[in-house]
PDB file of C-alpha atoms and ligand atoms in Angstrom:
ATOM      1  CA  MET A   1     -37.091 145.199  40.377  1.00  0.00           C
ATOM      2  CA  ILE A   2     -33.510 145.609  39.124  1.00  0.00           C
ATOM      3  CA  GLY A   3     -31.061 147.444  41.310  1.00  0.00           C
ATOM      4  CA  ARG A   4     -27.573 148.708  40.672  1.00  0.00           C
ATOM      5  CA  LEU A   5     -25.514 148.138  37.549  1.00  0.00           C
ATOM      6  CA  ASN A   6     -23.087 145.518  38.878  1.00  0.00           C
ATOM      7  CA  HIS A   7     -20.781 145.455  35.864  1.00  0.00           C
ATOM      8  CA  VAL A   8     -20.383 145.908  32.131  1.00  0.00           C
ATOM      9  CA  ALA A   9     -18.530 142.998  30.513  1.00  0.00           C
ATOM     10  CA  ILE A  10     -16.242 143.594  27.534  1.00  0.00           C
ATOM     11  CA  ALA A  11     -14.834 140.729  25.455  1.00  0.00           C
ATOM     12  CA  VAL A  12     -11.220 141.465  24.539  1.00  0.00           C
ATOM     13  CA  PRO A  13      -8.812 139.845  22.055  1.00  0.00           C
ATOM     14  CA  ASP A  14      -5.750 140.538  24.260  1.00  0.00           C
ATOM     15  CA  LEU A  15      -6.350 140.449  28.003  1.00  0.00           C
ATOM     16  CA  GLU A  16      -2.909 141.738  28.964  1.00  0.00           C
ATOM     17  CA  ALA A  17      -3.081 144.675  26.551  1.00  0.00           C
ATOM     18  CA  ALA A  18      -6.625 145.589  27.633  1.00  0.00           C
ATOM     19  CA  SER A  19      -5.672 145.403  31.339  1.00  0.00           C
ATOM     20  CA  GLU A  20      -2.659 147.589  30.739  1.00  0.00           C
ATOM     21  CA  GLN A  21      -4.728 150.143  28.840  1.00  0.00           C
ATOM     22  CA  TYR A  22      -7.241 150.435  31.701  1.00  0.00           C
ATOM     23  CA  ARG A  23      -4.391 150.629  34.222  1.00  0.00           C
ATOM     24  CA  THR A  24      -2.184 153.120  32.399  1.00  0.00           C
ATOM     25  CA  ALA A  25      -4.259 155.138  29.920  1.00  0.00           C
ATOM     26  CA  LEU A  26      -7.467 155.240  31.980  1.00  0.00           C
ATOM     27  CA  GLY A  27      -5.829 155.126  35.413  1.00  0.00           C
ATOM     28  CA  ALA A  28      -8.184 152.458  36.778  1.00  0.00           C
ATOM     29  CA  LYS A  29      -7.751 149.926  39.578  1.00  0.00           C
ATOM     30  CA  VAL A  30      -7.253 146.658  37.674  1.00  0.00           C
ATOM     31  CA  GLY A  31      -7.345 143.238  39.368  1.00  0.00           C
ATOM     32  CA  ALA A  32      -5.412 140.062  38.569  1.00  0.00           C
ATOM     33  CA  PRO A  33      -6.714 137.640  35.902  1.00  0.00           C
ATOM     34  CA  GLN A  34      -9.015 134.930  37.298  1.00  0.00           C
ATOM     35  CA  ASP A  35      -9.732 131.699  35.423  1.00  0.00           C
ATOM     36  CA  GLU A  36     -13.405 130.681  35.499  1.00  0.00           C
ATOM     37  CA  PRO A  37     -13.361 127.190  33.943  1.00  0.00           C
ATOM     38  CA  ASP A  38     -17.092 126.627  34.577  1.00  0.00           C
ATOM     39  CA  HIS A  39     -17.847 129.640  32.386  1.00  0.00           C
ATOM     40  CA  GLY A  40     -15.038 129.170  29.816  1.00  0.00           C
ATOM     41  CA  VAL A  41     -13.513 132.575  30.487  1.00  0.00           C
ATOM     42  CA  THR A  42     -10.597 134.319  32.101  1.00  0.00           C
ATOM     43  CA  VAL A  43     -11.816 137.489  33.795  1.00  0.00           C
ATOM     44  CA  VAL A  44     -10.135 140.704  34.913  1.00  0.00           C
ATOM     45  CA  PHE A  45     -12.193 142.971  37.165  1.00  0.00           C
ATOM     46  CA  ILE A  46     -11.733 146.712  37.062  1.00  0.00           C
ATOM     47  CA  GLU A  47     -13.100 148.646  40.027  1.00  0.00           C
ATOM     48  CA  LEU A  48     -14.706 151.967  39.230  1.00  0.00           C
ATOM     49  CA  PRO A  49     -16.231 154.230  41.873  1.00  0.00           C
ATOM     50  CA  ASN A  50     -19.813 153.358  40.857  1.00  0.00           C
ATOM     51  CA  THR A  51     -19.568 149.956  39.139  1.00  0.00           C
ATOM     52  CA  LYS A  52     -17.147 147.407  37.683  1.00  0.00           C
ATOM     53  CA  ILE A  53     -15.856 146.557  34.245  1.00  0.00           C
ATOM     54  CA  GLU A  54     -15.301 142.863  33.574  1.00  0.00           C
ATOM     55  CA  LEU A  55     -12.796 142.073  30.814  1.00  0.00           C
ATOM     56  CA  LEU A  56     -13.534 138.635  29.312  1.00  0.00           C
ATOM     57  CA  TYR A  57     -11.109 136.427  27.429  1.00  0.00           C
ATOM     58  CA  PRO A  58     -11.778 132.874  26.164  1.00  0.00           C
ATOM     59  CA  LEU A  59     -10.592 129.948  28.319  1.00  0.00           C
ATOM     60  CA  GLY A  60     -10.426 126.399  26.959  1.00  0.00           C
ATOM     61  CA  GLU A  61     -12.324 124.769  24.090  1.00  0.00           C
ATOM     62  CA  ASN A  62     -15.874 125.901  23.309  1.00  0.00           C
ATOM     63  CA  SER A  63     -15.630 129.145  25.251  1.00  0.00           C
ATOM     64  CA  PRO A  64     -18.858 131.140  24.854  1.00  0.00           C
ATOM     65  CA  ILE A  65     -16.666 134.201  24.244  1.00  0.00           C
ATOM     66  CA  GLN A  66     -14.831 132.754  21.245  1.00  0.00           C
ATOM     67  CA  GLY A  67     -17.773 133.039  18.845  1.00  0.00           C
ATOM     68  CA  PHE A  68     -18.322 136.626  19.945  1.00  0.00           C
ATOM     69  CA  LEU A  69     -14.674 137.498  19.263  1.00  0.00           C
ATOM     70  CA  ASP A  70     -14.828 135.728  15.885  1.00  0.00           C
ATOM     71  CA  LYS A  71     -17.669 138.110  14.950  1.00  0.00           C
ATOM     72  CA  ASN A  72     -16.078 141.099  16.715  1.00  0.00           C
ATOM     73  CA  PRO A  73     -12.299 140.665  16.292  1.00  0.00           C
ATOM     74  CA  SER A  74     -11.409 143.927  18.016  1.00  0.00           C
ATOM     75  CA  GLY A  75     -13.641 143.065  21.007  1.00  0.00           C
ATOM     76  CA  GLY A  76     -16.873 144.633  22.174  1.00  0.00           C
ATOM     77  CA  ILE A  77     -19.464 144.986  24.919  1.00  0.00           C
ATOM     78  CA  HIS A  78     -20.647 141.459  25.697  1.00  0.00           C
ATOM     79  CA  HIS A  79     -23.225 141.929  28.470  1.00  0.00           C
ATOM     80  CA  VAL A  80     -24.496 144.157  31.246  1.00  0.00           C
ATOM     81  CA  CYS A  81     -25.195 142.842  34.742  1.00  0.00           C
ATOM     82  CA  TYR A  82     -27.984 144.171  36.937  1.00  0.00           C
ATOM     83  CA  GLU A  83     -28.357 143.339  40.607  1.00  0.00           C
ATOM     84  CA  VAL A  84     -31.530 141.756  41.978  1.00  0.00           C
ATOM     85  CA  ASP A  85     -32.511 140.873  45.555  1.00  0.00           C
ATOM     86  CA  ASP A  86     -34.181 137.550  44.722  1.00  0.00           C
ATOM     87  CA  ILE A  87     -33.064 135.856  41.508  1.00  0.00           C
ATOM     88  CA  ILE A  88     -35.804 133.207  41.516  1.00  0.00           C
ATOM     89  CA  ALA A  89     -38.555 135.810  41.949  1.00  0.00           C
ATOM     90  CA  ALA A  90     -36.925 137.927  39.218  1.00  0.00           C
ATOM     91  CA  ARG A  91     -36.725 134.933  36.856  1.00  0.00           C
ATOM     92  CA  ASP A  92     -40.345 133.946  37.454  1.00  0.00           C
ATOM     93  CA  HIS A  93     -41.518 137.510  36.889  1.00  0.00           C
ATOM     94  CA  LEU A  94     -39.470 137.848  33.682  1.00  0.00           C
ATOM     95  CA  GLN A  95     -40.715 134.537  32.300  1.00  0.00           C
ATOM     96  CA  GLN A  96     -44.305 135.676  32.941  1.00  0.00           C
ATOM     97  CA  THR A  97     -43.586 138.737  30.785  1.00  0.00           C
ATOM     98  CA  GLY A  98     -42.335 136.441  27.975  1.00  0.00           C
ATOM     99  CA  ALA A  99     -38.582 136.948  28.439  1.00  0.00           C
ATOM    100  CA  ARG A 100     -36.427 133.886  27.801  1.00  0.00           C
ATOM    101  CA  VAL A 101     -33.842 132.733  30.330  1.00  0.00           C
ATOM    102  CA  LEU A 102     -30.772 131.062  28.783  1.00  0.00           C
ATOM    103  CA  GLY A 103     -29.625 127.533  29.644  1.00  0.00           C
ATOM    104  CA  THR A 104     -31.611 125.384  32.040  1.00  0.00           C
ATOM    105  CA  GLY A 105     -33.261 128.396  33.661  1.00  0.00           C
ATOM    106  CA  GLU A 106     -31.617 127.530  36.961  1.00  0.00           C
ATOM    107  CA  PRO A 107     -29.124 130.055  38.389  1.00  0.00           C
ATOM    108  CA  LYS A 108     -25.400 129.226  38.158  1.00  0.00           C
ATOM    109  CA  ILE A 109     -22.716 130.519  40.468  1.00  0.00           C
ATOM    110  CA  GLY A 110     -21.068 133.465  38.701  1.00  0.00           C
ATOM    111  CA  ALA A 111     -17.633 135.022  38.839  1.00  0.00           C
ATOM    112  CA  HIS A 112     -18.370 136.768  42.161  1.00  0.00           C
ATOM    113  CA  GLY A 113     -19.544 133.548  43.871  1.00  0.00           C
ATOM    114  CA  LYS A 114     -23.192 134.635  43.655  1.00  0.00           C
ATOM    115  CA  PRO A 115     -26.140 133.166  41.701  1.00  0.00           C
ATOM    116  CA  VAL A 116     -26.514 134.496  38.154  1.00  0.00           C
ATOM    117  CA  LEU A 117     -28.843 134.051  35.167  1.00  0.00           C
ATOM    118  CA  PHE A 118     -28.645 135.319  31.593  1.00  0.00           C
ATOM    119  CA  LEU A 119     -31.598 136.639  29.567  1.00  0.00           C
ATOM    120  CA  HIS A 120     -31.939 136.211  25.807  1.00  0.00           C
ATOM    121  CA  PRO A 121     -30.525 139.246  23.953  1.00  0.00           C
ATOM    122  CA  LYS A 122     -33.334 139.149  21.377  1.00  0.00           C
ATOM    123  CA  ASP A 123     -35.791 139.937  24.183  1.00  0.00           C
ATOM    124  CA  PHE A 124     -33.752 142.968  25.373  1.00  0.00           C
ATOM    125  CA  ASN A 125     -32.965 145.085  22.319  1.00  0.00           C
ATOM    126  CA  GLY A 126     -29.940 143.050  21.328  1.00  0.00           C
ATOM    127  CA  THR A 127     -28.318 143.203  24.770  1.00  0.00           C
ATOM    128  CA  LEU A 128     -27.294 140.117  26.708  1.00  0.00           C
ATOM    129  CA  VAL A 129     -28.453 140.793  30.265  1.00  0.00           C
ATOM    130  CA  GLU A 130     -27.007 139.050  33.324  1.00  0.00           C
ATOM    131  CA  LEU A 131     -28.873 139.147  36.629  1.00  0.00           C
ATOM    132  CA  GLU A 132     -26.895 138.664  39.830  1.00  0.00           C
ATOM    133  CA  GLN A 133     -28.428 138.111  43.230  1.00  0.00           C
ATOM    134  CA  VAL A 134     -26.655 140.296  45.782  1.00  0.00           C
TER     135      VAL A 134
HETATM  136 CO1   CO B   1     -20.872 139.182  33.986  1.00  0.00          CO
END
């Protein structure tokens, strides 16, 4: 059912420093910061030949990233995002297998302008999984 790895998201305590490290030390193609107020994050996308890295930094009060950074002050892998063709069919199938979908269960529009859902990390070996319809 799942397709390509769309991105790996990394929460970072210093967005400018992390961007510069990917640009300079790792020689990657690093985009400009984008504020995503609906998701409480500022995002920087890094294009790799086979996938993307998404650097996440808290935006505004009650950012979902802030708690993660409080527990992981030097940053860390926050989620992985897999592509699906039909997000509603994927959700229904996953719920039938007992997996929990976070929030209302209805897809939201994600950082790439496409519908996304998140699956409970306790159901996936401690990994927060994002599904994106492509
Ligand atoms: Co993501």
